[in-house]
mmCIF file of C-alpha atoms and ligand atoms in Angstrom:
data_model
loop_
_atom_site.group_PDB
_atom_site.id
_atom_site.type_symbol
_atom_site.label_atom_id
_atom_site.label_comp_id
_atom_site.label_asym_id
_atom_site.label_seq_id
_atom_site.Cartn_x
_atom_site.Cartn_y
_atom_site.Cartn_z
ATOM 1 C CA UNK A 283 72.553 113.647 -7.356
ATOM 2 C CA UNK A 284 73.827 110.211 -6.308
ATOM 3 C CA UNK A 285 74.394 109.607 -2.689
ATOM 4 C CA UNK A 286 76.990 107.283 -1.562
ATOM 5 C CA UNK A 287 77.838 106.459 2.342
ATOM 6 C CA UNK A 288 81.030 105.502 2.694
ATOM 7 C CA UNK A 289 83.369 104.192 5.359
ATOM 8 C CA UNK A 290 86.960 106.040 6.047
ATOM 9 C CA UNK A 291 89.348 108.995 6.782
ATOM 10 C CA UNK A 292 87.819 112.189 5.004
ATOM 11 C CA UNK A 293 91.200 113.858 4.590
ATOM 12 C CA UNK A 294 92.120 111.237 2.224
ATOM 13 C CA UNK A 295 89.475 111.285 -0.127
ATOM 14 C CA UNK A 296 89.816 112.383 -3.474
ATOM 15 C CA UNK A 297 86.846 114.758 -4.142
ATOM 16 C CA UNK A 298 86.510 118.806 -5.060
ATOM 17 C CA UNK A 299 85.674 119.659 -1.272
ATOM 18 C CA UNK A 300 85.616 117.857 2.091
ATOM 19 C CA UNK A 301 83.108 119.619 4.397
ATOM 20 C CA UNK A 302 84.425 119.858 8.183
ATOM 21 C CA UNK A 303 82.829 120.005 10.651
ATOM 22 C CA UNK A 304 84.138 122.982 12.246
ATOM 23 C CA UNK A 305 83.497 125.324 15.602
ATOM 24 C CA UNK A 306 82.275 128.840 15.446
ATOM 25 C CA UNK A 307 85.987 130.303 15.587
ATOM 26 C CA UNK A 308 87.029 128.017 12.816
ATOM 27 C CA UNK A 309 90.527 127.573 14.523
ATOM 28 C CA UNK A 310 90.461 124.331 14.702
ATOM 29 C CA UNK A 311 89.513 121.502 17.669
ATOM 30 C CA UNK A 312 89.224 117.441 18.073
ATOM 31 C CA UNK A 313 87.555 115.361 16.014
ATOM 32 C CA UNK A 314 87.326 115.329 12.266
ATOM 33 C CA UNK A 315 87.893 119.316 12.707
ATOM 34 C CA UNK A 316 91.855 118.247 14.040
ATOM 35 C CA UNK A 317 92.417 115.660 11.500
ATOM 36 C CA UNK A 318 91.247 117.885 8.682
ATOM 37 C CA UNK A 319 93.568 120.606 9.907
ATOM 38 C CA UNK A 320 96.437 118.234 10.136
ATOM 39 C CA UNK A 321 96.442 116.923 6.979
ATOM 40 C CA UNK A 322 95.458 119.927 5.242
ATOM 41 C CA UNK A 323 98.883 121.627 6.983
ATOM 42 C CA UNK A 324 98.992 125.115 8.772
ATOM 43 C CA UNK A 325 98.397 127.281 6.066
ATOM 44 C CA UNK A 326 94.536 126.155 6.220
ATOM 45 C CA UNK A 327 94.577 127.497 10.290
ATOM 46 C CA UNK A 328 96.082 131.002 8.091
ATOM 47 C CA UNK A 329 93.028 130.941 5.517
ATOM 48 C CA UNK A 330 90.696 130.138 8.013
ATOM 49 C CA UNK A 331 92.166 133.612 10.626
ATOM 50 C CA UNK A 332 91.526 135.394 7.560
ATOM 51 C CA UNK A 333 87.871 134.850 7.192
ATOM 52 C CA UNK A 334 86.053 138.070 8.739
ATOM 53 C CA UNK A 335 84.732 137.459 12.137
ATOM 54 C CA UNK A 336 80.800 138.227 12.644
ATOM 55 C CA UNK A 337 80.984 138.815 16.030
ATOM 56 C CA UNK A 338 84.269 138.741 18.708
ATOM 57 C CA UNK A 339 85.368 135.257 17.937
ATOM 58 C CA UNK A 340 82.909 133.766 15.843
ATOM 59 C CA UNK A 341 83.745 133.678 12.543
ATOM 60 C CA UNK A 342 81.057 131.024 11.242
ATOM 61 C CA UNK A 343 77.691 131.090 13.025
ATOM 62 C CA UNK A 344 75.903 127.594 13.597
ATOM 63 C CA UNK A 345 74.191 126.498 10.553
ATOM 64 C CA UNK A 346 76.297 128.257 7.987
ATOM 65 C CA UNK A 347 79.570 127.423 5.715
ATOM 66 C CA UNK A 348 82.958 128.972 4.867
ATOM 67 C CA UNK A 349 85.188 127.904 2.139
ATOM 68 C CA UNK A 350 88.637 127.819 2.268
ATOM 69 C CA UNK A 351 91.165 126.123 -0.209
ATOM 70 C CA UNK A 352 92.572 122.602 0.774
ATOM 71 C CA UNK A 353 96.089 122.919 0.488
ATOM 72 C CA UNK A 354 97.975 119.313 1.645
ATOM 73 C CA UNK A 355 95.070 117.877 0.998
ATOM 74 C CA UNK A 356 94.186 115.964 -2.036
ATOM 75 C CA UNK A 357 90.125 117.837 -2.262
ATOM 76 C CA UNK A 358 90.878 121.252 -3.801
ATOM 77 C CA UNK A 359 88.602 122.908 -1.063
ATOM 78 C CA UNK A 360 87.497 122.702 2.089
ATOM 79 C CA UNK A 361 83.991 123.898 3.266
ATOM 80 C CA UNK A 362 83.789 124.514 6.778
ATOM 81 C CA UNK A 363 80.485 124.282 8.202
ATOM 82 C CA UNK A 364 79.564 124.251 12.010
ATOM 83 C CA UNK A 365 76.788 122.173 13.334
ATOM 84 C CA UNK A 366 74.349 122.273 16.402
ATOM 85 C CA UNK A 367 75.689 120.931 19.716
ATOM 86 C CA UNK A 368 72.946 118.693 20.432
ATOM 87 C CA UNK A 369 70.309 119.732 23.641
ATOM 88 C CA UNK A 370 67.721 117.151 22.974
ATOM 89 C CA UNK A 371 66.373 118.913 19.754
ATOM 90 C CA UNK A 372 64.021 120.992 20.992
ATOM 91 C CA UNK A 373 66.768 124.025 20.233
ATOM 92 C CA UNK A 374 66.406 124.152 16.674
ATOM 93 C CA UNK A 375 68.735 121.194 15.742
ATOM 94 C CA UNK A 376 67.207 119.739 13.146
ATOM 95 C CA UNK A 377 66.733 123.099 11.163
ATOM 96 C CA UNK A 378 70.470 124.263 12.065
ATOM 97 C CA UNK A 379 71.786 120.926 10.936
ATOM 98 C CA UNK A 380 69.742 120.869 7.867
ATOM 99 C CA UNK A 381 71.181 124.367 7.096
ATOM 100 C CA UNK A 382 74.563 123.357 7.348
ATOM 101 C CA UNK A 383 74.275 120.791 4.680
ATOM 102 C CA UNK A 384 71.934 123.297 2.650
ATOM 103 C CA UNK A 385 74.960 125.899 2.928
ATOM 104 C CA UNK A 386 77.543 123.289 2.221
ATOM 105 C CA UNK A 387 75.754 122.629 -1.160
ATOM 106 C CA UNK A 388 74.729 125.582 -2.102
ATOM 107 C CA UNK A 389 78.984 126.958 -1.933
ATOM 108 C CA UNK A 390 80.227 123.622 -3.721
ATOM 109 C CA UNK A 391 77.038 124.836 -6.739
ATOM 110 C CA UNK A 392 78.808 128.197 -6.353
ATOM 111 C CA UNK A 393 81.941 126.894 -6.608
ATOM 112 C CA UNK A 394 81.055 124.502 -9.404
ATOM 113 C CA UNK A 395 82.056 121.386 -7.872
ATOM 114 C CA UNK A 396 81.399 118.018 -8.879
ATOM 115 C CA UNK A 397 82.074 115.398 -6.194
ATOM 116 C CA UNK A 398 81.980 116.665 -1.875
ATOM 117 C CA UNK A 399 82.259 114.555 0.579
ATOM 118 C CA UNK A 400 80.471 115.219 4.402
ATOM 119 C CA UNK A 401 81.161 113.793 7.492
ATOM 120 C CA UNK A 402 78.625 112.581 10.252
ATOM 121 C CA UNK A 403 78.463 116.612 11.146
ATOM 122 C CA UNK A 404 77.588 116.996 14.862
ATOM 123 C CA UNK A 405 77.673 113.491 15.790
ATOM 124 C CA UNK A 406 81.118 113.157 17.524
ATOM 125 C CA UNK A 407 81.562 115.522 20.090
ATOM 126 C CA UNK A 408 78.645 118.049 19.587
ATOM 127 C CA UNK A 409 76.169 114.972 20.923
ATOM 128 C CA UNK A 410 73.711 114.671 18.100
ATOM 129 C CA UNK A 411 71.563 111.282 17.915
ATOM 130 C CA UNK A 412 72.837 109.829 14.491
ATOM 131 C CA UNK A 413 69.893 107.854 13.699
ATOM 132 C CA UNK A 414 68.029 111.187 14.263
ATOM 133 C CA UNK A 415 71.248 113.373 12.706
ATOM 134 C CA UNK A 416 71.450 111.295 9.241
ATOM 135 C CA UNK A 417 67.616 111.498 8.300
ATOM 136 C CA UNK A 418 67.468 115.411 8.473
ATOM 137 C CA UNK A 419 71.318 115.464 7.017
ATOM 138 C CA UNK A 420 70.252 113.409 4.058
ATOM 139 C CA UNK A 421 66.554 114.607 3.715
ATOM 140 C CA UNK A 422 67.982 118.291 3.134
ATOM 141 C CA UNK A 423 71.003 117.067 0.579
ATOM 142 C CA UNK A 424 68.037 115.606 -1.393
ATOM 143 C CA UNK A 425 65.667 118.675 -1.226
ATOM 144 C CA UNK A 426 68.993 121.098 -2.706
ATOM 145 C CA UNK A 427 68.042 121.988 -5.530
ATOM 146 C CA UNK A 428 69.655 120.977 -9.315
ATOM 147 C CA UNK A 429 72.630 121.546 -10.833
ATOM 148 C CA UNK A 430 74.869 121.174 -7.916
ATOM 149 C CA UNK A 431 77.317 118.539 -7.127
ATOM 150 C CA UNK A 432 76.946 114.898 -8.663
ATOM 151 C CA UNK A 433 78.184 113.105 -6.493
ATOM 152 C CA UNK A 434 77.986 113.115 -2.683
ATOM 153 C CA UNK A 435 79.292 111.533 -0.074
ATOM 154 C CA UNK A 436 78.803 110.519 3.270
ATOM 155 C CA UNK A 437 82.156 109.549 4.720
ATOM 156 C CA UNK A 438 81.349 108.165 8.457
ATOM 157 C CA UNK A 439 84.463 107.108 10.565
ATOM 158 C CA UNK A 440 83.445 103.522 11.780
ATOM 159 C CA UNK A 441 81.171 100.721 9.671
ATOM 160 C CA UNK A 442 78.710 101.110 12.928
ATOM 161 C CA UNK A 443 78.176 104.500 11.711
ATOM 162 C CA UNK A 444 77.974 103.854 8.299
ATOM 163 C CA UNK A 445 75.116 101.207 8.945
ATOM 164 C CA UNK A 446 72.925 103.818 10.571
ATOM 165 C CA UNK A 447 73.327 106.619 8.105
ATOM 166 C CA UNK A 448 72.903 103.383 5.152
ATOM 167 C CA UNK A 449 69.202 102.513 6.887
ATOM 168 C CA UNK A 450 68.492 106.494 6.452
ATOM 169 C CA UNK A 451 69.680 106.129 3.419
ATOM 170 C CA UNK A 452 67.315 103.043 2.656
ATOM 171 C CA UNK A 453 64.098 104.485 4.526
ATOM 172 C CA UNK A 454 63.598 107.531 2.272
HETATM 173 N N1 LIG B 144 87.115 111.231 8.866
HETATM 174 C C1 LIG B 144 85.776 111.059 8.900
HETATM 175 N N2 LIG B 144 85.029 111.185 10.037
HETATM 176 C C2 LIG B 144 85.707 111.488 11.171
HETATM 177 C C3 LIG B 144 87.111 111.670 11.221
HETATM 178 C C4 LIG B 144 87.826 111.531 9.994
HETATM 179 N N3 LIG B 144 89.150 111.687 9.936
HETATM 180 N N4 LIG B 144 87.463 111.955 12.507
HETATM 181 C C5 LIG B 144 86.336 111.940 13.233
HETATM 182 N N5 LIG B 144 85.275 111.645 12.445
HETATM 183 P P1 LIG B 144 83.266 115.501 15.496
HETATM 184 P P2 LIG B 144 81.008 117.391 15.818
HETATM 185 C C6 LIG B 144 83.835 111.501 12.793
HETATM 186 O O1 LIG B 144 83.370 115.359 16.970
HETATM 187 O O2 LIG B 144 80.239 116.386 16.597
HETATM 188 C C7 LIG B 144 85.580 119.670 16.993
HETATM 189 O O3 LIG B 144 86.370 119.881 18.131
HETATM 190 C C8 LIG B 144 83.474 111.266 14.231
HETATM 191 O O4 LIG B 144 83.668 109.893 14.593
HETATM 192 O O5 LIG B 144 84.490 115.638 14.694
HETATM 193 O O6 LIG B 144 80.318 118.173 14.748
HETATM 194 C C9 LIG B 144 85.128 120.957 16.352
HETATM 195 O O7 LIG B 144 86.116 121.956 16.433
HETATM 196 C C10 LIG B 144 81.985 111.659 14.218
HETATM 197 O O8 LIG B 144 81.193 110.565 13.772
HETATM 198 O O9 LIG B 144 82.316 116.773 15.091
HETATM 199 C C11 LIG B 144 83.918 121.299 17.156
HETATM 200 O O10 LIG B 144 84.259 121.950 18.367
HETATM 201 C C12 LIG B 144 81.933 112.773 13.168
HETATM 202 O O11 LIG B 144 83.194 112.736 12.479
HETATM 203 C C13 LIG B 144 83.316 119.950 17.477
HETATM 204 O O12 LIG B 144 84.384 119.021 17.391
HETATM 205 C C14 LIG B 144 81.768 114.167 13.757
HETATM 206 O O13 LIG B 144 82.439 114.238 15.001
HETATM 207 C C15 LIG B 144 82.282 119.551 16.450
HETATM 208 O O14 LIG B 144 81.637 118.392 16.870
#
């Protein structure tokens, strides 16, 4: 699997998936969640009402995935994945965010795709230290196991970020 960080707008990469990093109703919010949902167009806010809630409201518990098809966008798919709101990590964090990028993979495998593309998942609005965010983000993409993806990337939305997930990147 090669790794790539990146710098840019998700929506307008051309990969199989984009992975979004969603909220546990999956209707859309801010962030990379609103952008995703804009470009994608409002059929994706229709596929996304029609996945089966779990429990009143929630239809993707933290530190799982949902795929949906991309429709406007160029990615065929979209996997919708909802990370931990940070509370200083003692809360199971690192494992929930781990899981989310474990669950991510494991549906693009499923769905035999080749290149996916993640954003900086839970380090916007949800709080989570990046520095801390993209060592367990990229130490559980390496552990997946074969024959998934071949290509990942890590598309962060400003070069800052981009350094900080690239010295993860270089430390391992
Ligand atoms: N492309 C790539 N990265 C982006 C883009 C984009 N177009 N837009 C923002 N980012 P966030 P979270 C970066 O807040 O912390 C939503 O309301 C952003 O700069 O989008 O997991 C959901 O509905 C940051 O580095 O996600 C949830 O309620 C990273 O994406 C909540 O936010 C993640 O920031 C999830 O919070």
């Amino acid at each position: 699997m090669d790794i790539q960080i990146i710098t840019g707008d998700i929506t307008s990469l051309d990969v199989d998936a984009i992975v979004n990093a969603a909220n546990r109703t999956l209707l859309g919010g801010g962030g990379v969640d609103g952008a995703i949902h804009r470009a994608a167009g409002p059929r994706l806010l229709q596929a996304c009402r029609a996945i089966p809630e779990v429990s009143p409201g929630v239809r993707c518990p933290t530190g799982e995935a949902r795929i949906t098809p991309g429709f406007a966008l160029t990615a065929r798919y979209v996997i919708h994945t909802v990370g931990p709101v940070w509370q200083g990590g003692d809360n199971g964090e690192p494992e929930l965010l781990a899981s989310c990028h474990a669950q991510s993979l494991s549906l693009a495998t499923e769905y035999d795709l080749d290149a996916i593309a993640f954003p900086a998942i839970s380090c916007g609005i949800y709080g989570y230290p990046p520095e801390l965010a993209s060592r367990v983000a990229l130490r559980s993409l390496r552990d997946a196991s074969e024959g998934g993806p071949r290509r990942v990337l890590v598309c962060c939305f400003s070069d800052a970020m981009a350094d900080i997930w690239r010295d993860a990147l270089n430390e391992a």
